[in-house]
Amino acid sequence: MGNESTRTKGDAAAEGRSHALSDVRNIGIVAHIDAGKTTVSERILYYAGAIHKLGEVHDGNATMDWMQQERERGITITSAAITCEWRGRQVNLIDTPGHVDFTVEVERALRVLDGAVGVFCAVAGVQPQSETVWRQADRYSVPRIAFVNKMDRMGADFAKVVAEIRGKLKANAVAMQLPIGVSETFRGAVDLVTRTAVTYRDEDLGSEPVEGPVPAELAGRVEAAREAMLEAVAEADDAFADLYLAGGEIPEGEIHAAVRRAVIARKMVPVFCGTALKDKGVQPLLDAVVRYLPSPLDVPPVEGTDVKTGKPVTREASDAAPLSALVFKVAADPYLGRLLFVRVYSGVLRKGMNVWNPRTRKRDRVMRLVRMHSNEQLDTEAIWSGEIGVMGGIGEFTTGDTICTEQAQVALDRIEFPEPVMFMAIEPKTRADKEKLEEALAMLSAEDPTCRVRVDGETGQTVVSGMGELHLEILRDRLLREFKVPANTGKPMVSYYETVTGSADGHGTFDREIGGKRQAATVDLHVSPAPRGKGSTVEVDPPRGTVPPEFRIPIEQGIRDAILTGVLARFPMRDVCVRVTGGGIVDADSATEAAFRTAAILAFREAAEAAKPELLEPIMSVQLVTPPEFTGDLMGDLNSRRGQVREMETRGDVQTIEAAVPLAELFGYATAIRSLSRGRASYSMEPEQFAVVPQAVKEEILNR
């Protein structure tokens, strides 16, 4: 195979570096739950020589699913990182979860990856979580290729899945292969570039693909499919279009180079097929990864902010550039403590060097660097630009922090995380465990940004928030198994939020004697609604001469504290705009930070109560798949749960129903649909938005 990488001057492997920058691929495997991501990852590692024995998800011994909870449930919970080599290229692979409760793992993986492989089930096609991860990849401008898995399953339809990727995901999906056989007769695929049939032998676990001529019965279809593929490439790449229009046989190398350019420009998604569980089709996928997906040199330089000047800056992928790296994940190790997963964008992160944290403005020394093989650590002296590795937990670095040098300070854009939708109360079983529980919860929330921990100001209860029932169950399980902290937990509850639907002004005056000293201040502010889903903003810029500059930070802290407690039922507020319009001091001696902070809280509460406050509830996007005879009963059940049906579609012999349903109405839903459909219907759901609670439901919640 030729070298299709875009090399730049001086791009040879630096001394001590195993691979040149152009030969590095940082990729992720993303998909809906049960599409077969982990099985695909396992085969990639096996054929690349990174593991010597195949593990299976259903047997609980998959290399990438190393947590006890993953092996018991047969699902991926946390992103696993591993390095392997294929055709002289270094492939840094991240296997991400498909379950909606762990979508944060996909979010932070895509933030640091250069390319991704989307895995789709050949029977189910594009599913709700497929759409979610595709949108996440769009948000981070990640080039992709697609793999249609489970071609051996009854009902597999490669062409239908390619059409769904085009229609539902609005992607320019182009088939690069034509399957040989279908369902139980599937045995390989024809490479449309080379017109070669590639099949696999069961006796060697598909390790040695067998190349041969195109089966006679497929010859006509192969030529038609190849012509369609070449035409699609010509439409996506102008340079190739000239070759295509000139006629004649086009060299393979030119086709590969054009597909690579189109993929990197995100104008095309090449689609491959196979069945990872039956060891068929993974090697061509690996070839596509190193042929078509970008190296760090092929993607735009990372963007950030110069800490000293506040101006935007970019950092090129180069070992010679100043260090810039992003902590995209924190994990707890029982022996090593905190592990920081980092992507180095520029420069070299070396063991023993001093690094700078722009958020905390503190210096730290790198004591240990490792490369990850799932949950095994291999010590290394350096992590080079364009690579992914792990630092032994140092200092106060957390998810989203930048690592740089003190001489060239830069802050890279942080990662945005979704708001939790469920919570549960938690307390230690004994008083002796109180401190251990607090430490364990602090570790879990540092590791997982969607795990939020707070203490209810009125009840004194510790409350843990997460992305769903399964997420909270895993957190509770990890407390017991990993941290050895037995705890009592309450029933999972829906995380409601508060907002305002109108505008109002508020005035707060605090004037009290505390400890023999008078403390007094006034604050005036204006509250108005923000667009739904945009979050809350606080602007502290009162007219000159009203509030001394040194008291603006306490005012902002007071407002943000008030936003966290709300005005209706102590739920946090969101989508609120607060603008401080004035204030003042009673006299110079009585002006204190505490006085301004408290006055700001009083002013906010007065304004929020007058600005038509409402409750918000999480709305879930639900997709049901059912035999047609149960459609009526399931629709009636959705209506009884305040659901709004948006779309119905017949796919083969099943009916799909897409609806928006309040999360509060979905407790026990799995049991209900099993009962209504005699166990034949299934569903999946994901958070969609927060919406205002109907008045009757609001009164019921407030009267609890």
PDB file of C-alpha atoms in Angstrom, residues 318-587:
ATOM      1  CA  SER A 318       4.601  19.905  15.570  1.00  0.00           C
ATOM      2  CA  ASP A 319       7.097  18.568  18.092  1.00  0.00           C
ATOM      3  CA  ALA A 320       8.996  21.842  17.801  1.00  0.00           C
ATOM      4  CA  ALA A 321       6.009  24.045  18.731  1.00  0.00           C
ATOM      5  CA  PRO A 322       5.294  25.178  22.324  1.00  0.00           C
ATOM      6  CA  LEU A 323       3.501  22.555  24.427  1.00  0.00           C
ATOM      7  CA  SER A 324      -0.305  22.522  24.344  1.00  0.00           C
ATOM      8  CA  ALA A 325      -2.337  19.539  25.543  1.00  0.00           C
ATOM      9  CA  LEU A 326      -5.872  18.956  26.775  1.00  0.00           C
ATOM     10  CA  VAL A 327      -6.978  16.807  29.715  1.00  0.00           C
ATOM     11  CA  PHE A 328     -10.062  15.118  28.278  1.00  0.00           C
ATOM     12  CA  LYS A 329     -10.675  12.531  30.981  1.00  0.00           C
ATOM     13  CA  VAL A 330      -9.831  11.805  34.620  1.00  0.00           C
ATOM     14  CA  ALA A 331      -9.892   8.223  35.921  1.00  0.00           C
ATOM     15  CA  ALA A 332      -9.353   6.767  39.384  1.00  0.00           C
ATOM     16  CA  ASP A 333      -6.802   3.975  39.742  1.00  0.00           C
ATOM     17  CA  PRO A 334      -6.658   2.091  43.073  1.00  0.00           C
ATOM     18  CA  TYR A 335      -2.837   1.947  42.943  1.00  0.00           C
ATOM     19  CA  LEU A 336      -1.749   4.998  40.926  1.00  0.00           C
ATOM     20  CA  GLY A 337      -4.408   7.447  42.110  1.00  0.00           C
ATOM     21  CA  ARG A 338      -5.729   9.932  39.534  1.00  0.00           C
ATOM     22  CA  LEU A 339      -4.907   9.268  35.893  1.00  0.00           C
ATOM     23  CA  LEU A 340      -5.194  12.181  33.466  1.00  0.00           C
ATOM     24  CA  PHE A 341      -5.905  11.212  29.836  1.00  0.00           C
ATOM     25  CA  VAL A 342      -4.306  13.848  27.613  1.00  0.00           C
ATOM     26  CA  ARG A 343      -4.178  14.685  23.920  1.00  0.00           C
ATOM     27  CA  VAL A 344      -0.967  16.499  23.023  1.00  0.00           C
ATOM     28  CA  TYR A 345      -1.688  18.943  20.208  1.00  0.00           C
ATOM     29  CA  SER A 346       1.719  20.599  19.921  1.00  0.00           C
ATOM     30  CA  GLY A 347       5.148  20.234  21.493  1.00  0.00           C
ATOM     31  CA  VAL A 348       6.262  17.250  23.567  1.00  0.00           C
ATOM     32  CA  LEU A 349       5.061  16.314  27.063  1.00  0.00           C
ATOM     33  CA  ARG A 350       8.117  14.826  28.794  1.00  0.00           C
ATOM     34  CA  LYS A 351       8.558  13.038  32.086  1.00  0.00           C
ATOM     35  CA  GLY A 352      10.178  15.327  34.657  1.00  0.00           C
ATOM     36  CA  MET A 353       9.228  18.620  32.952  1.00  0.00           C
ATOM     37  CA  ASN A 354       7.362  21.469  34.623  1.00  0.00           C
ATOM     38  CA  VAL A 355       3.906  22.221  33.216  1.00  0.00           C
ATOM     39  CA  TRP A 356       1.439  25.074  33.783  1.00  0.00           C
ATOM     40  CA  ASN A 357      -2.324  24.987  34.454  1.00  0.00           C
ATOM     41  CA  PRO A 358      -3.865  28.242  33.120  1.00  0.00           C
ATOM     42  CA  ARG A 359      -7.088  27.686  35.115  1.00  0.00           C
ATOM     43  CA  THR A 360      -5.441  27.400  38.540  1.00  0.00           C
ATOM     44  CA  ARG A 361      -2.354  29.440  37.550  1.00  0.00           C
ATOM     45  CA  LYS A 362      -0.143  26.830  39.185  1.00  0.00           C
ATOM     46  CA  ARG A 363       2.978  24.963  38.128  1.00  0.00           C
ATOM     47  CA  ASP A 364       3.340  21.178  38.430  1.00  0.00           C
ATOM     48  CA  ARG A 365       5.979  18.578  37.684  1.00  0.00           C
ATOM     49  CA  VAL A 366       5.226  15.574  35.460  1.00  0.00           C
ATOM     50  CA  MET A 367       6.263  12.552  37.519  1.00  0.00           C
ATOM     51  CA  ARG A 368       4.913   9.729  35.367  1.00  0.00           C
ATOM     52  CA  LEU A 369       3.744   9.215  31.785  1.00  0.00           C
ATOM     53  CA  VAL A 370       2.136   6.032  30.495  1.00  0.00           C
ATOM     54  CA  ARG A 371       0.533   4.642  27.348  1.00  0.00           C
ATOM     55  CA  MET A 372      -2.716   2.779  27.909  1.00  0.00           C
ATOM     56  CA  HIS A 373      -3.489  -0.744  26.803  1.00  0.00           C
ATOM     57  CA  SER A 374      -7.129  -0.734  27.957  1.00  0.00           C
ATOM     58  CA  ASN A 375      -6.551  -0.770  31.765  1.00  0.00           C
ATOM     59  CA  GLU A 376      -2.855  -1.718  31.600  1.00  0.00           C
ATOM     60  CA  GLN A 377      -0.179   0.962  31.780  1.00  0.00           C
ATOM     61  CA  LEU A 378       3.125   0.968  29.883  1.00  0.00           C
ATOM     62  CA  ASP A 379       5.590   3.594  31.144  1.00  0.00           C
ATOM     63  CA  THR A 380       7.026   6.031  28.597  1.00  0.00           C
ATOM     64  CA  GLU A 381       9.421   8.972  28.683  1.00  0.00           C
ATOM     65  CA  ALA A 382       7.402  11.273  26.424  1.00  0.00           C
ATOM     66  CA  ILE A 383       4.062  11.797  24.701  1.00  0.00           C
ATOM     67  CA  TRP A 384       4.674  13.457  21.338  1.00  0.00           C
ATOM     68  CA  SER A 385       2.549  15.959  19.453  1.00  0.00           C
ATOM     69  CA  GLY A 386      -0.500  14.338  17.894  1.00  0.00           C
ATOM     70  CA  GLU A 387      -0.511  11.468  20.400  1.00  0.00           C
ATOM     71  CA  ILE A 388      -2.803  10.397  23.235  1.00  0.00           C
ATOM     72  CA  GLY A 389      -1.411   9.233  26.565  1.00  0.00           C
ATOM     73  CA  VAL A 390      -1.825   9.396  30.330  1.00  0.00           C
ATOM     74  CA  MET A 391      -0.203  11.436  33.090  1.00  0.00           C
ATOM     75  CA  GLY A 392      -0.041  10.161  36.643  1.00  0.00           C
ATOM     76  CA  GLY A 393      -2.485  12.356  38.568  1.00  0.00           C
ATOM     77  CA  ILE A 394      -0.777  15.589  39.554  1.00  0.00           C
ATOM     78  CA  GLY A 395      -1.938  18.831  41.080  1.00  0.00           C
ATOM     79  CA  GLU A 396      -5.428  20.136  40.486  1.00  0.00           C
ATOM     80  CA  PHE A 397      -5.863  19.272  36.808  1.00  0.00           C
ATOM     81  CA  THR A 398      -9.378  18.178  35.887  1.00  0.00           C
ATOM     82  CA  THR A 399     -11.388  17.395  32.753  1.00  0.00           C
ATOM     83  CA  GLY A 400     -11.135  20.213  30.207  1.00  0.00           C
ATOM     84  CA  ASP A 401      -7.940  21.762  31.615  1.00  0.00           C
ATOM     85  CA  THR A 402      -5.089  22.811  29.349  1.00  0.00           C
ATOM     86  CA  ILE A 403      -1.493  21.701  29.912  1.00  0.00           C
ATOM     87  CA  CYS A 404       1.117  24.172  28.643  1.00  0.00           C
ATOM     88  CA  THR A 405       4.380  25.786  29.698  1.00  0.00           C
ATOM     89  CA  GLU A 406       4.631  28.867  31.881  1.00  0.00           C
ATOM     90  CA  GLN A 407       6.627  30.642  29.156  1.00  0.00           C
ATOM     91  CA  ALA A 408       3.995  30.063  26.428  1.00  0.00           C
ATOM     92  CA  GLN A 409       0.633  30.038  28.193  1.00  0.00           C
ATOM     93  CA  VAL A 410      -2.446  29.055  26.205  1.00  0.00           C
ATOM     94  CA  ALA A 411      -5.977  28.015  27.233  1.00  0.00           C
ATOM     95  CA  LEU A 412      -7.631  25.600  24.798  1.00  0.00           C
ATOM     96  CA  ASP A 413     -11.414  25.617  24.410  1.00  0.00           C
ATOM     97  CA  ARG A 414     -13.066  23.622  27.187  1.00  0.00           C
ATOM     98  CA  ILE A 415     -15.467  20.709  26.649  1.00  0.00           C
ATOM     99  CA  GLU A 416     -19.208  21.378  27.048  1.00  0.00           C
ATOM    100  CA  PHE A 417     -21.167  18.771  29.009  1.00  0.00           C
ATOM    101  CA  PRO A 418     -24.950  18.144  29.170  1.00  0.00           C
ATOM    102  CA  GLU A 419     -27.025  18.877  32.254  1.00  0.00           C
ATOM    103  CA  PRO A 420     -27.947  15.869  34.479  1.00  0.00           C
ATOM    104  CA  VAL A 421     -31.566  14.697  34.244  1.00  0.00           C
ATOM    105  CA  MET A 422     -31.892  12.527  37.387  1.00  0.00           C
ATOM    106  CA  PHE A 423     -30.727  12.617  40.986  1.00  0.00           C
ATOM    107  CA  MET A 424     -30.767  10.548  44.155  1.00  0.00           C
ATOM    108  CA  ALA A 425     -30.098  11.261  47.824  1.00  0.00           C
ATOM    109  CA  ILE A 426     -27.162   9.397  49.354  1.00  0.00           C
ATOM    110  CA  GLU A 427     -25.803   8.993  52.875  1.00  0.00           C
ATOM    111  CA  PRO A 428     -23.132   6.805  54.522  1.00  0.00           C
ATOM    112  CA  LYS A 429     -24.294   3.720  56.402  1.00  0.00           C
ATOM    113  CA  THR A 430     -22.277   4.737  59.451  1.00  0.00           C
ATOM    114  CA  ARG A 431     -20.854   8.023  60.721  1.00  0.00           C
ATOM    115  CA  ALA A 432     -17.374   6.569  60.343  1.00  0.00           C
ATOM    116  CA  ASP A 433     -17.921   6.353  56.583  1.00  0.00           C
ATOM    117  CA  LYS A 434     -18.935  10.018  56.168  1.00  0.00           C
ATOM    118  CA  GLU A 435     -15.480  11.297  55.254  1.00  0.00           C
ATOM    119  CA  LYS A 436     -14.779   8.314  52.985  1.00  0.00           C
ATOM    120  CA  LEU A 437     -18.069   8.920  51.146  1.00  0.00           C
ATOM    121  CA  GLU A 438     -17.247  12.600  50.599  1.00  0.00           C
ATOM    122  CA  GLU A 439     -13.792  11.712  49.214  1.00  0.00           C
ATOM    123  CA  ALA A 440     -15.226   9.005  46.946  1.00  0.00           C
ATOM    124  CA  LEU A 441     -17.950  11.305  45.583  1.00  0.00           C
ATOM    125  CA  ALA A 442     -15.362  14.031  44.956  1.00  0.00           C
ATOM    126  CA  MET A 443     -13.285  11.505  42.982  1.00  0.00           C
ATOM    127  CA  LEU A 444     -16.302  10.319  40.963  1.00  0.00           C
ATOM    128  CA  SER A 445     -17.401  13.862  40.092  1.00  0.00           C
ATOM    129  CA  ALA A 446     -13.839  14.781  39.055  1.00  0.00           C
ATOM    130  CA  GLU A 447     -13.745  11.694  36.834  1.00  0.00           C
ATOM    131  CA  ASP A 448     -17.252  12.183  35.376  1.00  0.00           C
ATOM    132  CA  PRO A 449     -18.401  15.793  34.745  1.00  0.00           C
ATOM    133  CA  THR A 450     -22.050  14.674  34.430  1.00  0.00           C
ATOM    134  CA  CYS A 451     -21.940  13.335  38.005  1.00  0.00           C
ATOM    135  CA  ARG A 452     -22.809  16.387  40.115  1.00  0.00           C
ATOM    136  CA  VAL A 453     -22.700  16.350  43.908  1.00  0.00           C
ATOM    137  CA  ARG A 454     -24.363  18.981  46.107  1.00  0.00           C
ATOM    138  CA  VAL A 455     -25.659  19.331  49.650  1.00  0.00           C
ATOM    139  CA  ASP A 456     -29.278  20.471  49.981  1.00  0.00           C
ATOM    140  CA  GLY A 457     -29.193  23.658  52.041  1.00  0.00           C
ATOM    141  CA  GLU A 458     -32.480  22.946  53.855  1.00  0.00           C
ATOM    142  CA  THR A 459     -32.393  19.191  54.460  1.00  0.00           C
ATOM    143  CA  GLY A 460     -28.615  18.754  54.688  1.00  0.00           C
ATOM    144  CA  GLN A 461     -28.883  15.717  52.380  1.00  0.00           C
ATOM    145  CA  THR A 462     -26.116  14.903  49.923  1.00  0.00           C
ATOM    146  CA  VAL A 463     -27.608  14.710  46.430  1.00  0.00           C
ATOM    147  CA  VAL A 464     -25.924  13.011  43.458  1.00  0.00           C
ATOM    148  CA  SER A 465     -27.128  13.899  39.940  1.00  0.00           C
ATOM    149  CA  GLY A 466     -26.540  11.900  36.750  1.00  0.00           C
ATOM    150  CA  MET A 467     -27.737  11.169  33.229  1.00  0.00           C
ATOM    151  CA  GLY A 468     -30.214   8.378  34.004  1.00  0.00           C
ATOM    152  CA  GLU A 469     -31.155   5.417  36.185  1.00  0.00           C
ATOM    153  CA  LEU A 470     -28.330   3.231  34.852  1.00  0.00           C
ATOM    154  CA  HIS A 471     -25.779   6.001  35.374  1.00  0.00           C
ATOM    155  CA  LEU A 472     -26.824   6.413  39.029  1.00  0.00           C
ATOM    156  CA  GLU A 473     -26.844   2.641  39.508  1.00  0.00           C
ATOM    157  CA  ILE A 474     -23.261   2.393  38.194  1.00  0.00           C
ATOM    158  CA  LEU A 475     -22.139   5.247  40.464  1.00  0.00           C
ATOM    159  CA  ARG A 476     -23.672   3.518  43.485  1.00  0.00           C
ATOM    160  CA  ASP A 477     -22.073   0.215  42.494  1.00  0.00           C
ATOM    161  CA  ARG A 478     -18.639   1.793  42.067  1.00  0.00           C
ATOM    162  CA  LEU A 479     -18.856   3.424  45.507  1.00  0.00           C
ATOM    163  CA  LEU A 480     -19.245  -0.024  47.042  1.00  0.00           C
ATOM    164  CA  ARG A 481     -16.786  -2.001  44.875  1.00  0.00           C
ATOM    165  CA  GLU A 482     -14.006   0.435  44.038  1.00  0.00           C
ATOM    166  CA  PHE A 483     -14.076   2.779  47.014  1.00  0.00           C
ATOM    167  CA  LYS A 484     -15.377   0.258  49.602  1.00  0.00           C
ATOM    168  CA  VAL A 485     -17.944   2.770  50.900  1.00  0.00           C
ATOM    169  CA  PRO A 486     -21.346   1.236  51.770  1.00  0.00           C
ATOM    170  CA  ALA A 487     -24.083   3.854  51.384  1.00  0.00           C
ATOM    171  CA  ASN A 488     -27.843   4.189  51.643  1.00  0.00           C
ATOM    172  CA  THR A 489     -29.443   5.720  48.569  1.00  0.00           C
ATOM    173  CA  GLY A 490     -32.884   7.083  47.856  1.00  0.00           C
ATOM    174  CA  LYS A 491     -35.027   6.329  44.852  1.00  0.00           C
ATOM    175  CA  PRO A 492     -33.822   8.021  41.624  1.00  0.00           C
ATOM    176  CA  MET A 493     -35.823  11.168  40.923  1.00  0.00           C
ATOM    177  CA  VAL A 494     -36.176  13.470  37.928  1.00  0.00           C
ATOM    178  CA  SER A 495     -33.953  16.563  37.955  1.00  0.00           C
ATOM    179  CA  TYR A 496     -36.303  19.495  37.527  1.00  0.00           C
ATOM    180  CA  TYR A 497     -34.968  22.975  36.865  1.00  0.00           C
ATOM    181  CA  GLU A 498     -36.467  26.427  37.243  1.00  0.00           C
ATOM    182  CA  THR A 499     -36.461  29.339  34.809  1.00  0.00           C
ATOM    183  CA  VAL A 500     -38.167  32.683  34.256  1.00  0.00           C
ATOM    184  CA  THR A 501     -40.561  33.433  31.413  1.00  0.00           C
ATOM    185  CA  GLY A 502     -40.762  37.200  31.937  1.00  0.00           C
ATOM    186  CA  SER A 503     -38.553  40.137  32.899  1.00  0.00           C
ATOM    187  CA  ALA A 504     -38.400  41.998  36.211  1.00  0.00           C
ATOM    188  CA  ASP A 505     -36.204  44.234  38.354  1.00  0.00           C
ATOM    189  CA  GLY A 506     -35.083  43.452  41.873  1.00  0.00           C
ATOM    190  CA  HIS A 507     -33.651  45.482  44.740  1.00  0.00           C
ATOM    191  CA  GLY A 508     -31.758  43.969  47.626  1.00  0.00           C
ATOM    192  CA  THR A 509     -30.677  45.724  50.801  1.00  0.00           C
ATOM    193  CA  PHE A 510     -28.610  44.088  53.507  1.00  0.00           C
ATOM    194  CA  ASP A 511     -28.008  46.057  56.720  1.00  0.00           C
ATOM    195  CA  ARG A 512     -27.122  44.138  59.833  1.00  0.00           C
ATOM    196  CA  GLU A 513     -24.708  44.193  62.734  1.00  0.00           C
ATOM    197  CA  ILE A 514     -22.543  41.071  62.833  1.00  0.00           C
ATOM    198  CA  GLY A 515     -19.898  40.538  65.477  1.00  0.00           C
ATOM    199  CA  GLY A 516     -20.227  44.098  66.707  1.00  0.00           C
ATOM    200  CA  LYS A 517     -19.695  45.549  63.218  1.00  0.00           C
ATOM    201  CA  ARG A 518     -22.295  46.970  60.874  1.00  0.00           C
ATOM    202  CA  GLN A 519     -22.383  45.395  57.397  1.00  0.00           C
ATOM    203  CA  ALA A 520     -24.546  47.100  54.770  1.00  0.00           C
ATOM    204  CA  ALA A 521     -24.917  47.262  50.964  1.00  0.00           C
ATOM    205  CA  THR A 522     -27.540  47.540  48.231  1.00  0.00           C
ATOM    206  CA  VAL A 523     -27.757  45.853  44.810  1.00  0.00           C
ATOM    207  CA  ASP A 524     -30.152  46.488  41.906  1.00  0.00           C
ATOM    208  CA  LEU A 525     -30.461  44.046  39.023  1.00  0.00           C
ATOM    209  CA  HIS A 526     -32.622  42.989  36.086  1.00  0.00           C
ATOM    210  CA  VAL A 527     -33.651  39.390  35.316  1.00  0.00           C
ATOM    211  CA  SER A 528     -34.868  38.157  31.916  1.00  0.00           C
ATOM    212  CA  PRO A 529     -35.209  34.786  30.136  1.00  0.00           C
ATOM    213  CA  ALA A 530     -32.425  33.399  27.923  1.00  0.00           C
ATOM    214  CA  PRO A 531     -33.080  31.215  24.853  1.00  0.00           C
ATOM    215  CA  ARG A 532     -33.927  27.655  25.920  1.00  0.00           C
ATOM    216  CA  GLY A 533     -30.830  25.527  26.281  1.00  0.00           C
ATOM    217  CA  LYS A 534     -28.353  28.431  26.145  1.00  0.00           C
ATOM    218  CA  GLY A 535     -27.575  28.442  29.876  1.00  0.00           C
ATOM    219  CA  SER A 536     -27.474  31.348  32.324  1.00  0.00           C
ATOM    220  CA  THR A 537     -25.417  34.534  32.054  1.00  0.00           C
ATOM    221  CA  VAL A 538     -24.477  37.050  34.741  1.00  0.00           C
ATOM    222  CA  GLU A 539     -23.326  40.547  33.765  1.00  0.00           C
ATOM    223  CA  VAL A 540     -21.896  42.662  36.598  1.00  0.00           C
ATOM    224  CA  ASP A 541     -21.184  46.059  35.062  1.00  0.00           C
ATOM    225  CA  PRO A 542     -23.124  48.664  37.085  1.00  0.00           C
ATOM    226  CA  PRO A 543     -22.812  52.409  36.343  1.00  0.00           C
ATOM    227  CA  ARG A 544     -19.560  53.986  37.500  1.00  0.00           C
ATOM    228  CA  GLY A 545     -19.636  55.377  40.985  1.00  0.00           C
ATOM    229  CA  THR A 546     -22.274  52.963  42.299  1.00  0.00           C
ATOM    230  CA  VAL A 547     -20.499  49.739  43.263  1.00  0.00           C
ATOM    231  CA  PRO A 548     -16.760  49.769  44.059  1.00  0.00           C
ATOM    232  CA  PRO A 549     -14.887  47.404  41.648  1.00  0.00           C
ATOM    233  CA  GLU A 550     -13.616  45.167  44.470  1.00  0.00           C
ATOM    234  CA  PHE A 551     -17.207  44.118  45.293  1.00  0.00           C
ATOM    235  CA  ARG A 552     -18.204  42.963  41.800  1.00  0.00           C
ATOM    236  CA  ILE A 553     -16.886  39.430  42.258  1.00  0.00           C
ATOM    237  CA  PRO A 554     -18.847  38.903  45.540  1.00  0.00           C
ATOM    238  CA  ILE A 555     -21.987  40.204  43.766  1.00  0.00           C
ATOM    239  CA  GLU A 556     -21.510  37.695  40.935  1.00  0.00           C
ATOM    240  CA  GLN A 557     -20.883  34.890  43.443  1.00  0.00           C
ATOM    241  CA  GLY A 558     -24.081  35.787  45.289  1.00  0.00           C
ATOM    242  CA  ILE A 559     -26.138  35.777  42.071  1.00  0.00           C
ATOM    243  CA  ARG A 560     -24.706  32.433  40.952  1.00  0.00           C
ATOM    244  CA  ASP A 561     -25.429  30.918  44.382  1.00  0.00           C
ATOM    245  CA  ALA A 562     -29.014  32.195  44.138  1.00  0.00           C
ATOM    246  CA  ILE A 563     -29.357  30.670  40.656  1.00  0.00           C
ATOM    247  CA  LEU A 564     -28.369  27.291  42.111  1.00  0.00           C
ATOM    248  CA  THR A 565     -31.194  27.334  44.675  1.00  0.00           C
ATOM    249  CA  GLY A 566     -34.094  28.773  42.656  1.00  0.00           C
ATOM    250  CA  VAL A 567     -37.242  30.445  43.983  1.00  0.00           C
ATOM    251  CA  LEU A 568     -40.038  27.878  43.530  1.00  0.00           C
ATOM    252  CA  ALA A 569     -38.858  24.601  45.009  1.00  0.00           C
ATOM    253  CA  ARG A 570     -35.078  24.863  45.520  1.00  0.00           C
ATOM    254  CA  PHE A 571     -34.345  23.452  42.043  1.00  0.00           C
ATOM    255  CA  PRO A 572     -31.399  25.062  40.202  1.00  0.00           C
ATOM    256  CA  MET A 573     -32.330  27.703  37.643  1.00  0.00           C
ATOM    257  CA  ARG A 574     -31.224  27.726  33.994  1.00  0.00           C
ATOM    258  CA  ASP A 575     -31.621  29.865  30.886  1.00  0.00           C
ATOM    259  CA  VAL A 576     -31.672  33.087  32.920  1.00  0.00           C
ATOM    260  CA  CYS A 577     -29.995  36.427  32.057  1.00  0.00           C
ATOM    261  CA  VAL A 578     -29.021  38.615  35.020  1.00  0.00           C
ATOM    262  CA  ARG A 579     -27.722  42.162  34.614  1.00  0.00           C
ATOM    263  CA  VAL A 580     -26.645  44.245  37.593  1.00  0.00           C
ATOM    264  CA  THR A 581     -28.008  47.772  37.052  1.00  0.00           C
ATOM    265  CA  GLY A 582     -26.877  49.546  40.211  1.00  0.00           C
ATOM    266  CA  GLY A 583     -26.246  49.416  43.924  1.00  0.00           C
ATOM    267  CA  GLY A 584     -24.201  51.200  46.469  1.00  0.00           C
ATOM    268  CA  ILE A 585     -22.705  51.446  49.939  1.00  0.00           C
ATOM    269  CA  VAL A 586     -24.309  52.962  52.998  1.00  0.00           C
ATOM    270  CA  ASP A 587     -20.981  54.197  54.321  1.00  0.00           C
TER     271      ASP A 587
END
